[in-house]
Amino acid sequence: MRTFWIYFFIFLVMCILTQLFLYFSAPEKYTFDIVQGVGYLGIICLSALLTSYILRKRKYSLKEKANL
């Protein structure tokens, strides 16, 4: 579960930086909608969950550790 939180915070920071960039570089007034934010949070949770399952560290048994 620790890897989920690592990827969750990485993706959350990337989303926040993207929103800040959009806010400061928009030619007109940029508004952030709460429904849009919940959608972003859902996408971040799903992508962190999928990434943590795909990139899960393999646990070595004692026999495999001895051969390394």
mmCIF file with all atom_site columns, C-alpha atoms in Angstrom, residues 1 4 9-10 16 34 40 50 65:
data_model
loop_
_atom_site.group_PDB
_atom_site.id
_atom_site.type_symbol
_atom_site.label_atom_id
_atom_site.label_alt_id
_atom_site.label_comp_id
_atom_site.label_asym_id
_atom_site.label_entity_id
_atom_site.label_seq_id
_atom_site.pdbx_PDB_ins_code
_atom_site.Cartn_x
_atom_site.Cartn_y
_atom_site.Cartn_z
_atom_site.occupancy
_atom_site.B_iso_or_equiv
_atom_site.pdbx_formal_charge
_atom_site.auth_seq_id
_atom_site.auth_comp_id
_atom_site.auth_asym_id
_atom_site.auth_atom_id
_atom_site.pdbx_PDB_model_num
ATOM 1 C CA . MET A 1 1  ? 0.000   0.000   0.000   1.00 0.00 ? 1  MET A CA 1
ATOM 2 C CA . PHE A 1 4  ? 0.114   3.469   -3.866  1.00 0.00 ? 4  PHE A CA 1
ATOM 3 C CA . PHE A 1 9  ? 1.323   12.019  -4.283  1.00 0.00 ? 9  PHE A CA 1
ATOM 4 C CA . ILE A 1 10 ? 3.481   12.083  -7.423  1.00 0.00 ? 10 ILE A CA 1
ATOM 5 C CA . ILE A 1 16 ? -1.501  20.686  -9.044  1.00 0.00 ? 16 ILE A CA 1
ATOM 6 C CA . ILE A 1 34 ? -15.345 21.371  -7.841  1.00 0.00 ? 34 ILE A CA 1
ATOM 7 C CA . TYR A 1 40 ? -9.205  14.705  -11.359 1.00 0.00 ? 40 TYR A CA 1
ATOM 8 C CA . LEU A 1 50 ? -3.013  0.681   -11.503 1.00 0.00 ? 50 LEU A CA 1
ATOM 9 C CA . LYS A 1 65 ? 18.412  -14.142 -2.041  1.00 0.00 ? 65 LYS A CA 1
#
